[in-house]
């Protein structure tokens, strides 16, 4: 299956840090289709060989056994070439068309790893020079717009050049192995489905925490913030995977139809819920792993008076029969106590207690996304009874079953970007987001953005290396629950 994969932004951070290593791993695993060519596009003036040398120098920063040895890279480098382009000039696209015409392929993938402001221009120019053929697929990186109007404008422009079946809106969280196993857990086993509803689940928590700050991306983050960067896409996609009804089959549109129903069923915001159920924060200077780190406003590229949020916690509900009344909590932030992402399904207590359960403990299922990848099922069990003590009045102890996917299936499993790139090359849309999903997510998020634009309080400060502002704990405590680390 001969293909050309074109990276617009081919000298950028995402390409060398994520996309090229993912393609190399597919090459190493022998899952990258044969007959491929990878074309980097950028403004710098360089030859194919210079581009290969640049990628090789970046690969030297890859840690451990994922770094290619010289012989491996030499074979992989034979796939790489480079085209210099100014994306604002039509004549540059003619040069790309000429390079693509050098050989016959089954399909061409255009991966837009650029600023979203360039998406419309690139798609219009691709159409103008005839590069939007039926065998072309286009991949769009997030963020796709900064609000509903800009998202619609981008989708409209892309839709004029390409059919929906040719458009792959990527969300790398959907490629994570643990998220794939979430679908398998729910729809490939009979064990949990009878319990996956309001009668048995007390609350669901989604946490996506990072120890790092904004690093060198302060300028980008100033115009984005945690709500746009993490909640509107990653968090809501995870929520959909948890809450969606079983699709009629495993086809892309069947899955995306059910996710769309969840987004449409999310409770709409009111002035009261916006004030009480949405918390924004911003990290201040502190210590992380014994090292002093600056506050957000001291980061390069950040305004000293910035009101950009680096933390969001919110509470929402889904207005349908399965989930009515069950609170869903989402929190995400930078410079937090640890780097981890997980989903916690907290079950209701037994309807009639005949044992003494541990205080504050509940049965729960924890789905770990990073850095650990696996499942934990938390139960109660009775240990050895003391002499003279019968079962009545015995105290239960918490125990858990731990399934580590890396240990069970091997640590060389397919990574998120590797899986998604292979799906693009195969034309599988299951793990990609449809335009109406994106619009519905923006429609739900926009009232929060409008509320913040008139809110005089601003983001609440939290010390770097903690779990965010105390208002986040107060929000969940009003329902009688707490975050997992607070038990």
Short mmCIF file of C-alpha atoms in Angstrom, two decimals:
data_model
loop_
_atom_site.label_atom_id
_atom_site.label_comp_id
_atom_site.label_asym_id
_atom_site.label_seq_id
_atom_site.Cartn_x
_atom_site.Cartn_y
_atom_site.Cartn_z
CA UNK A 1 0.00 0.00 0.00
CA UNK A 2 2.06 2.93 -1.27
CA UNK A 3 1.38 6.20 0.52
CA UNK A 4 2.72 9.72 0.93
CA UNK A 5 2.42 11.25 4.41
CA UNK A 6 2.95 15.02 4.34
CA UNK A 7 3.64 16.86 7.60
CA UNK A 8 2.82 20.56 7.38
CA UNK A 9 4.89 21.99 10.22
CA UNK A 10 7.45 19.28 9.54
CA UNK A 11 10.19 21.03 11.53
CA UNK A 12 7.94 21.77 14.50
CA UNK A 13 7.88 20.45 18.04
CA UNK A 14 4.99 17.99 17.61
CA UNK A 15 6.52 16.32 14.57
CA UNK A 16 9.93 15.57 16.04
CA UNK A 17 8.74 14.95 19.61
CA UNK A 18 5.67 12.80 18.94
CA UNK A 19 4.88 12.03 15.32
CA UNK A 20 8.27 10.95 13.96
CA UNK A 21 9.01 8.72 16.99
CA UNK A 22 5.54 7.16 16.59
CA UNK A 23 6.19 6.45 12.91
CA UNK A 24 9.59 5.00 13.74
CA UNK A 25 8.02 2.64 16.29
CA UNK A 26 5.51 1.51 13.64
CA UNK A 27 8.45 1.01 11.26
CA UNK A 28 10.29 -0.99 13.94
CA UNK A 29 7.18 -3.06 14.71
CA UNK A 30 6.81 -3.77 10.99
CA UNK A 31 3.27 -2.34 10.99
CA UNK A 32 4.02 0.68 8.81
CA UNK A 33 2.77 -0.20 5.31
CA UNK A 34 5.47 -0.72 2.74
CA UNK A 35 6.01 1.72 -0.09
CA UNK A 36 5.62 4.77 2.13
CA UNK A 37 7.22 8.17 1.91
CA UNK A 38 7.22 10.78 4.68
CA UNK A 39 7.49 14.39 3.54
CA UNK A 40 8.32 17.17 5.97
CA UNK A 41 7.13 20.64 4.98
CA UNK A 42 8.63 23.78 6.49
CA UNK A 43 9.90 27.30 5.83
CA UNK A 44 13.59 26.45 6.32
CA UNK A 45 15.77 25.96 3.28
CA UNK A 46 17.25 22.46 3.48
CA UNK A 47 17.80 19.34 1.41
CA UNK A 48 16.33 15.89 2.02
CA UNK A 49 19.60 14.80 3.59
CA UNK A 50 19.74 17.81 5.88
CA UNK A 51 16.18 17.09 7.02
CA UNK A 52 17.14 13.49 7.78
CA UNK A 53 20.10 14.71 9.80
CA UNK A 54 17.86 17.10 11.73
CA UNK A 55 15.43 14.30 12.58
CA UNK A 56 18.32 12.05 13.59
CA UNK A 57 19.70 14.71 15.95
CA UNK A 58 16.26 15.01 17.55
CA UNK A 59 15.99 11.23 17.87
CA UNK A 60 19.18 11.27 19.93
CA UNK A 61 17.12 12.93 22.66
CA UNK A 62 14.74 9.97 22.81
CA UNK A 63 15.27 7.98 25.99
CA UNK A 64 15.91 4.27 26.43
CA UNK A 65 15.27 1.50 23.96
CA UNK A 66 12.95 3.66 21.85
CA UNK A 67 16.00 5.44 20.46
CA UNK A 68 16.94 3.95 17.07
CA UNK A 69 20.40 2.54 16.53
CA UNK A 70 22.32 3.85 13.48
CA UNK A 71 21.36 0.92 11.26
CA UNK A 72 17.67 1.23 12.15
CA UNK A 73 17.62 4.95 11.55
CA UNK A 74 19.41 4.60 8.21
CA UNK A 75 16.60 2.34 6.97
CA UNK A 76 13.90 4.62 8.39
CA UNK A 77 15.60 7.74 7.01
CA UNK A 78 15.25 6.38 3.46
CA UNK A 79 11.51 7.19 3.80
CA UNK A 80 12.13 10.85 4.70
CA UNK A 81 12.27 13.83 2.37
CA UNK A 82 11.64 17.56 2.61
CA UNK A 83 9.81 20.32 0.73
CA UNK A 84 10.36 23.99 1.50
CA UNK A 85 7.05 25.87 1.55
CA UNK A 86 5.59 29.21 2.52
CA UNK A 87 2.03 28.18 3.30
CA UNK A 88 0.70 31.62 2.38
CA UNK A 89 2.05 31.46 -1.21
CA UNK A 90 0.21 29.49 -3.93
CA UNK A 91 3.45 28.73 -5.81
CA UNK A 92 4.68 26.70 -2.84
CA UNK A 93 1.77 24.29 -3.27
CA UNK A 94 2.76 23.81 -6.91
CA UNK A 95 6.18 22.66 -5.68
CA UNK A 96 4.49 20.17 -3.34
CA UNK A 97 2.24 18.94 -6.15
CA UNK A 98 5.30 18.40 -8.30
CA UNK A 99 6.98 16.36 -5.57
CA UNK A 100 3.86 14.24 -5.04
CA UNK A 101 3.59 13.62 -8.79
CA UNK A 102 6.97 11.89 -8.79
CA UNK A 103 5.30 8.55 -8.10
CA UNK A 104 1.93 6.82 -7.98
CA UNK A 105 0.42 6.13 -4.56
CA UNK A 106 -2.74 4.56 -3.18
CA UNK A 107 -3.41 7.61 -1.03
CA UNK A 108 -1.90 10.82 0.31
CA UNK A 109 -2.23 11.98 3.92
CA UNK A 110 -1.91 15.70 4.66
CA UNK A 111 -1.17 16.16 8.39
CA UNK A 112 -1.72 19.78 9.52
CA UNK A 113 0.63 20.15 12.48
CA UNK A 114 0.44 23.94 12.25
CA UNK A 115 -1.33 26.79 14.00
CA UNK A 116 -5.11 26.41 13.50
CA UNK A 117 -5.16 29.86 11.91
CA UNK A 118 -3.47 28.26 8.88
CA UNK A 119 -5.94 25.39 8.45
CA UNK A 120 -8.30 27.37 6.20
CA UNK A 121 -5.46 28.71 4.03
CA UNK A 122 -3.86 25.30 3.58
CA UNK A 123 -7.14 23.59 2.65
CA UNK A 124 -8.06 26.32 0.17
CA UNK A 125 -4.66 26.14 -1.49
CA UNK A 126 -4.68 22.34 -1.62
CA UNK A 127 -8.03 22.54 -3.41
CA UNK A 128 -6.81 25.30 -5.75
CA UNK A 129 -3.91 23.18 -7.03
CA UNK A 130 -5.93 19.95 -7.24
CA UNK A 131 -4.40 18.16 -4.27
CA UNK A 132 -7.80 17.41 -2.70
CA UNK A 133 -8.39 14.27 -4.75
CA UNK A 134 -10.57 11.36 -3.52
CA UNK A 135 -7.41 9.52 -2.44
CA UNK A 136 -6.36 12.40 -0.15
CA UNK A 137 -6.93 12.32 3.62
CA UNK A 138 -6.40 15.31 5.88
CA UNK A 139 -5.51 15.20 9.59
CA UNK A 140 -6.30 18.21 11.80
CA UNK A 141 -4.51 18.71 15.11
CA UNK A 142 -6.16 20.44 18.05
CA UNK A 143 -7.10 23.07 19.00
CA UNK A 144 -9.65 23.33 16.19
CA UNK A 145 -10.65 26.93 16.82
CA UNK A 146 -10.90 28.92 20.04
CA UNK A 147 -14.70 29.05 20.25
CA UNK A 148 -17.81 27.73 18.48
CA UNK A 149 -17.74 30.33 15.70
CA UNK A 150 -14.08 29.76 14.80
CA UNK A 151 -14.56 25.99 14.97
CA UNK A 152 -17.47 26.20 12.56
CA UNK A 153 -15.49 28.44 10.23
CA UNK A 154 -12.58 25.97 10.10
CA UNK A 155 -14.87 22.98 9.60
CA UNK A 156 -16.73 24.84 6.86
CA UNK A 157 -13.51 25.70 5.03
CA UNK A 158 -12.14 22.16 5.36
CA UNK A 159 -15.52 20.73 4.35
CA UNK A 160 -15.49 22.73 1.11
CA UNK A 161 -12.23 21.04 0.10
CA UNK A 162 -12.73 17.55 1.55
CA UNK A 163 -15.60 15.19 2.32
CA UNK A 164 -16.26 14.29 5.95
CA UNK A 165 -14.97 10.75 5.31
CA UNK A 166 -11.59 12.24 4.34
CA UNK A 167 -11.21 14.37 7.49
CA UNK A 168 -9.44 12.97 10.56
CA UNK A 169 -9.74 15.28 13.59
CA UNK A 170 -7.21 13.83 15.96
CA UNK A 171 -7.45 13.57 19.75
CA UNK A 172 -4.48 11.57 20.97
CA UNK A 173 -6.26 10.55 24.19
CA UNK A 174 -8.54 8.33 22.10
CA UNK A 175 -5.48 6.43 20.93
CA UNK A 176 -4.26 5.56 24.43
CA UNK A 177 -4.35 1.80 25.09
CA UNK A 178 -6.27 2.28 28.34
CA UNK A 179 -9.04 4.17 26.51
CA UNK A 180 -9.24 1.34 23.98
CA UNK A 181 -9.55 -1.07 26.88
CA UNK A 182 -12.32 1.10 28.32
CA UNK A 183 -14.39 0.33 25.22
CA UNK A 184 -13.43 -3.37 25.51
CA UNK A 185 -14.28 -3.38 29.21
CA UNK A 186 -17.72 -1.92 28.62
CA UNK A 187 -18.80 -3.54 25.39
CA UNK A 188 -16.76 -6.77 25.31
CA UNK A 189 -17.71 -8.08 28.77
CA UNK A 190 -21.05 -8.83 30.42
CA UNK A 191 -19.73 -8.20 33.94
CA UNK A 192 -20.07 -4.42 34.27
CA UNK A 193 -22.92 -3.43 31.96
CA UNK A 194 -25.71 -4.23 34.49
CA UNK A 195 -23.92 -1.98 37.02
CA UNK A 196 -23.08 0.84 34.59
CA UNK A 197 -25.96 3.13 35.54
CA UNK A 198 -27.37 5.52 38.10
CA UNK A 199 -28.75 2.81 40.42
CA UNK A 200 -25.25 1.52 41.19
CA UNK A 201 -22.80 4.38 40.53
CA UNK A 202 -22.52 7.27 43.00
CA UNK A 203 -20.16 9.51 41.01
CA UNK A 204 -17.51 9.47 38.30
CA UNK A 205 -14.26 11.44 38.45
CA UNK A 206 -11.90 12.25 35.57
CA UNK A 207 -8.46 13.56 36.52
CA UNK A 208 -5.75 14.72 34.09
CA UNK A 209 -2.84 16.20 36.04
CA UNK A 210 0.64 17.32 34.98
CA UNK A 211 3.67 18.12 37.10
CA UNK A 212 5.12 20.34 34.39
CA UNK A 213 4.23 23.98 33.92
CA UNK A 214 3.76 25.66 30.55
CA UNK A 215 7.54 25.48 29.96
CA UNK A 216 8.33 27.33 26.70
CA UNK A 217 4.71 27.42 25.55
CA UNK A 218 3.63 30.45 27.56
CA UNK A 219 2.64 32.44 24.47
CA UNK A 220 0.46 29.60 23.21
CA UNK A 221 -1.10 28.98 26.61
CA UNK A 222 -1.98 32.64 27.11
CA UNK A 223 -4.46 32.37 24.22
CA UNK A 224 -5.65 28.87 25.11
CA UNK A 225 -5.85 27.98 28.80
CA UNK A 226 -6.73 24.68 30.42
CA UNK A 227 -10.41 24.74 29.44
CA UNK A 228 -9.68 24.91 25.71
CA UNK A 229 -6.50 22.84 25.91
CA UNK A 230 -7.85 19.88 27.89
CA UNK A 231 -11.54 20.00 28.81
CA UNK A 232 -13.22 20.85 25.50
CA UNK A 233 -11.52 17.91 23.79
CA UNK A 234 -9.71 15.28 25.87
CA UNK A 235 -11.90 15.35 28.99
CA UNK A 236 -15.21 15.41 27.12
CA UNK A 237 -14.08 12.57 24.85
CA UNK A 238 -13.27 10.49 27.93
CA UNK A 239 -16.63 11.37 29.44
CA UNK A 240 -18.34 10.21 26.25
CA UNK A 241 -16.45 6.91 26.28
CA UNK A 242 -17.62 6.29 29.86
CA UNK A 243 -21.22 7.39 29.45
CA UNK A 244 -22.23 6.46 25.89
CA UNK A 245 -24.77 3.76 25.14
CA UNK A 246 -23.56 0.59 23.40
CA UNK A 247 -23.32 1.31 19.65
CA UNK A 248 -25.15 -0.98 17.23
CA UNK A 249 -21.76 -2.04 15.79
CA UNK A 250 -18.10 -1.05 15.82
CA UNK A 251 -18.32 1.18 12.75
CA UNK A 252 -17.07 4.75 13.08
CA UNK A 253 -20.38 6.56 12.68
CA UNK A 254 -22.22 4.18 15.03
CA UNK A 255 -19.69 4.99 17.77
CA UNK A 256 -19.68 8.72 17.06
CA UNK A 257 -23.49 8.87 16.97
CA UNK A 258 -23.57 7.59 20.57
CA UNK A 259 -20.89 10.02 21.72
CA UNK A 260 -22.85 12.88 20.20
CA UNK A 261 -25.94 11.85 22.19
CA UNK A 262 -23.93 12.17 25.42
CA UNK A 263 -22.70 15.66 24.53
CA UNK A 264 -26.24 16.77 23.71
CA UNK A 265 -27.49 15.37 27.02
CA UNK A 266 -24.97 17.30 29.18
CA UNK A 267 -26.83 19.67 31.48
CA UNK A 268 -26.74 23.24 30.23
CA UNK A 269 -25.14 25.86 32.41
CA UNK A 270 -27.07 28.37 34.52
CA UNK A 271 -25.70 31.41 36.37
CA UNK A 272 -25.81 29.43 39.63
CA UNK A 273 -24.04 26.34 38.30
CA UNK A 274 -21.39 28.44 36.57
CA UNK A 275 -20.60 30.10 39.89
CA UNK A 276 -20.72 26.97 42.06
CA UNK A 277 -19.72 24.09 39.76
CA UNK A 278 -16.81 25.52 37.77
CA UNK A 279 -13.49 26.32 39.46
CA UNK A 280 -10.53 27.87 37.67
CA UNK A 281 -7.07 28.24 39.12
CA UNK A 282 -3.57 29.43 38.27
CA UNK A 283 -0.37 28.06 39.76
CA UNK A 284 1.91 30.24 41.84
CA UNK A 285 5.56 29.64 42.71
CA UNK A 286 6.31 26.55 44.73
CA UNK A 287 8.42 23.41 44.98
CA UNK A 288 8.10 20.33 42.80
CA UNK A 289 10.22 17.33 43.81
CA UNK A 290 12.39 19.62 45.94
CA UNK A 291 13.02 22.08 43.12
CA UNK A 292 11.78 25.67 43.23
CA UNK A 293 9.61 26.54 40.23
CA UNK A 294 8.15 29.90 39.14
CA UNK A 295 4.49 30.82 39.13
CA UNK A 296 2.58 30.98 35.87
CA UNK A 297 2.85 34.77 35.67
CA UNK A 298 6.65 34.50 35.88
CA UNK A 299 6.86 32.07 32.95
CA UNK A 300 8.37 33.30 29.63
CA UNK A 301 5.74 34.73 27.29
CA UNK A 302 3.13 35.18 30.03
CA UNK A 303 1.66 38.52 31.08
CA UNK A 304 2.39 39.52 34.70
CA UNK A 305 -1.33 40.31 35.03
CA UNK A 306 -2.52 37.16 33.24
CA UNK A 307 -5.92 35.70 34.14
CA UNK A 308 -5.39 32.56 32.04
CA UNK A 309 -6.39 29.41 33.89
CA UNK A 310 -3.90 26.57 34.35
CA UNK A 311 -6.42 24.51 36.35
CA UNK A 312 -10.09 23.68 35.86
CA UNK A 313 -12.40 21.58 38.02
CA UNK A 314 -16.09 21.25 37.23
CA UNK A 315 -19.19 19.27 38.05
CA UNK A 316 -21.77 18.25 35.48
CA UNK A 317 -24.60 15.77 34.95
CA UNK A 318 -26.04 13.89 31.98
CA UNK A 319 -29.77 14.26 31.53
CA UNK A 320 -30.83 10.80 30.42
CA UNK A 321 -32.29 7.70 32.04
CA UNK A 322 -28.98 5.91 32.53
CA UNK A 323 -27.17 8.76 34.30
CA UNK A 324 -29.78 11.16 35.72
CA UNK A 325 -28.59 12.51 39.08
CA UNK A 326 -25.05 11.06 38.88
CA UNK A 327 -22.42 13.83 39.19
CA UNK A 328 -19.46 13.74 36.82
CA UNK A 329 -16.38 15.61 38.07
CA UNK A 330 -13.59 16.73 35.76
CA UNK A 331 -10.32 18.32 36.83
CA UNK A 332 -7.16 19.10 34.94
CA UNK A 333 -4.17 21.26 35.72
CA UNK A 334 -0.50 22.02 35.34
CA UNK A 335 2.12 22.08 38.10
CA UNK A 336 0.11 19.65 40.19
CA UNK A 337 1.30 17.14 42.77
CA UNK A 338 1.97 14.35 40.26
CA UNK A 339 1.65 13.44 36.61
CA UNK A 340 -1.30 11.13 36.24
CA UNK A 341 -4.50 10.66 34.34
CA UNK A 342 -7.24 8.34 35.51
CA UNK A 343 -10.98 7.76 35.56
CA UNK A 344 -12.58 6.72 38.82
CA UNK A 345 -15.97 4.99 38.89
CA UNK A 346 -17.27 5.13 42.47
CA UNK A 347 -20.06 2.69 43.26
CA UNK A 348 -22.85 3.19 45.76
CA UNK A 349 -22.63 1.43 49.15
CA UNK A 350 -24.53 -1.76 49.80
CA UNK A 351 -28.23 -1.11 50.48
CA UNK A 352 -28.07 -2.87 53.86
CA UNK A 353 -24.82 -2.97 55.79
CA UNK A 354 -24.17 -6.13 57.81
CA UNK A 355 -20.39 -5.63 58.01
CA UNK A 356 -18.41 -2.66 59.27
CA UNK A 357 -17.04 -1.08 56.11
CA UNK A 358 -13.84 1.02 56.23
CA UNK A 359 -14.70 4.66 56.85
CA UNK A 360 -14.66 6.72 53.67
CA UNK A 361 -13.95 3.72 51.42
CA UNK A 362 -16.17 2.56 48.57
CA UNK A 363 -16.08 -0.06 45.86
CA UNK A 364 -14.58 1.57 42.81
CA UNK A 365 -13.09 0.88 39.43
CA UNK A 366 -10.04 2.98 38.52
CA UNK A 367 -8.95 3.18 34.90
CA UNK A 368 -5.35 4.42 34.73
CA UNK A 369 -4.34 6.30 31.57
CA UNK A 370 -0.87 7.62 32.48
CA UNK A 371 1.82 7.05 33.53
CA UNK A 372 0.49 3.66 34.59
CA UNK A 373 -1.74 1.90 32.09
CA UNK A 374 -4.28 -0.50 33.56
CA UNK A 375 -7.30 -1.18 35.75
CA UNK A 376 -7.80 -1.43 39.49
CA UNK A 377 -10.94 -2.91 41.03
CA UNK A 378 -11.28 -1.91 44.69
CA UNK A 379 -13.30 -4.31 46.87
CA UNK A 380 -13.73 -5.20 50.54
CA UNK A 381 -12.69 -8.48 52.12
CA UNK A 382 -12.68 -9.94 55.60
CA UNK A 383 -9.30 -10.90 56.96
CA UNK A 384 -8.63 -13.47 59.64
CA UNK A 385 -11.10 -12.96 62.52
CA UNK A 386 -9.85 -12.40 66.04
CA UNK A 387 -10.43 -15.25 68.46
CA UNK A 388 -13.99 -15.29 69.71
CA UNK A 389 -15.24 -12.90 67.03
CA UNK A 390 -17.92 -14.20 64.73
CA UNK A 391 -18.73 -12.85 61.31
CA UNK A 392 -21.34 -10.50 62.74
CA UNK A 393 -19.68 -7.21 63.55
CA UNK A 394 -16.51 -8.09 61.63
CA UNK A 395 -14.68 -5.19 60.02
CA UNK A 396 -13.89 -5.38 56.34
CA UNK A 397 -10.57 -4.30 54.86
CA UNK A 398 -10.02 -2.71 51.45
CA UNK A 399 -8.31 -4.88 48.85
CA UNK A 400 -7.86 -4.35 45.14
CA UNK A 401 -7.29 -6.33 41.99
CA UNK A 402 -4.64 -4.72 39.82
CA UNK A 403 -4.35 -5.34 36.07
CA UNK A 404 -1.22 -3.70 34.67
CA UNK A 405 -1.56 -3.74 30.88
CA UNK A 406 2.17 -3.26 30.33
CA UNK A 407 2.98 -6.33 32.44
CA UNK A 408 0.16 -8.37 30.95
CA UNK A 409 0.61 -7.49 27.29
CA UNK A 410 4.21 -6.23 27.24
CA UNK A 411 5.60 -2.72 27.40
CA UNK A 412 6.12 -2.52 23.62
CA UNK A 413 2.45 -2.00 22.94
CA UNK A 414 1.25 0.48 20.37
CA UNK A 415 1.36 4.09 21.61
CA UNK A 416 -1.41 6.64 21.07
CA UNK A 417 0.04 8.49 18.10
CA UNK A 418 1.36 5.29 16.56
CA UNK A 419 -2.10 3.75 16.66
CA UNK A 420 -3.79 6.87 15.30
CA UNK A 421 -1.31 7.34 12.45
CA UNK A 422 -1.76 3.72 11.41
CA UNK A 423 -5.54 4.19 11.52
CA UNK A 424 -5.25 7.22 9.23
CA UNK A 425 -3.16 5.22 6.79
CA UNK A 426 -5.78 2.46 6.89
CA UNK A 427 -8.67 4.93 6.60
CA UNK A 428 -10.28 3.95 9.94
CA UNK A 429 -12.27 6.82 11.47
CA UNK A 430 -13.39 5.12 14.72
CA UNK A 431 -10.93 7.01 16.94
CA UNK A 432 -11.38 10.40 15.31
CA UNK A 433 -13.85 13.16 16.09
CA UNK A 434 -16.69 14.17 13.79
CA UNK A 435 -17.48 17.84 13.16
CA UNK A 436 -20.85 17.74 14.92
CA UNK A 437 -19.18 16.27 18.03
CA UNK A 438 -16.72 19.14 18.12
CA UNK A 439 -19.41 21.75 17.66
CA UNK A 440 -21.53 20.29 20.47
CA UNK A 441 -18.51 20.26 22.79
CA UNK A 442 -17.80 23.92 21.99
CA UNK A 443 -21.47 24.80 22.49
CA UNK A 444 -21.32 23.31 26.00
CA UNK A 445 -18.01 25.02 26.89
CA UNK A 446 -18.83 28.50 25.56
CA UNK A 447 -21.02 29.63 28.50
CA UNK A 448 -18.03 29.01 30.80
CA UNK A 449 -15.83 31.19 28.61
CA UNK A 450 -18.44 33.96 28.54
CA UNK A 451 -18.87 33.76 32.32
CA UNK A 452 -15.13 34.09 32.88
CA UNK A 453 -14.92 37.07 30.52
CA UNK A 454 -17.13 39.07 32.90
CA UNK A 455 -16.01 37.49 36.18
CA UNK A 456 -13.98 39.93 38.26
CA UNK A 457 -12.65 37.29 40.68
CA UNK A 458 -10.21 35.70 38.25
CA UNK A 459 -8.49 32.35 38.69
CA UNK A 460 -7.84 31.15 42.22
CA UNK A 461 -4.13 30.75 43.03
CA UNK A 462 -2.72 27.37 44.01
CA UNK A 463 0.83 26.53 44.98
CA UNK A 464 2.84 24.56 42.42
CA UNK A 465 3.13 20.93 43.48
CA UNK A 466 -0.35 20.72 45.04
CA UNK A 467 -3.70 19.41 43.80
CA UNK A 468 -5.13 22.79 42.87
CA UNK A 469 -7.14 25.42 44.75
CA UNK A 470 -9.10 24.42 47.84
CA UNK A 471 -12.33 25.50 46.10
CA UNK A 472 -12.04 22.34 44.00
CA UNK A 473 -12.26 20.19 47.14
CA UNK A 474 -15.10 22.32 48.50
CA UNK A 475 -17.07 21.88 45.29
CA UNK A 476 -17.01 18.08 45.42
CA UNK A 477 -17.46 18.04 49.21
CA UNK A 478 -20.82 19.80 48.88
CA UNK A 479 -22.11 16.55 47.34
CA UNK A 480 -20.61 14.48 50.16
CA UNK A 481 -17.72 13.14 48.06
CA UNK A 482 -13.98 13.82 47.78
CA UNK A 483 -11.14 13.44 45.32
CA UNK A 484 -9.25 10.15 45.53
CA UNK A 485 -6.13 11.58 47.21
CA UNK A 486 -8.27 13.08 49.99
CA UNK A 487 -9.60 9.80 51.36
#
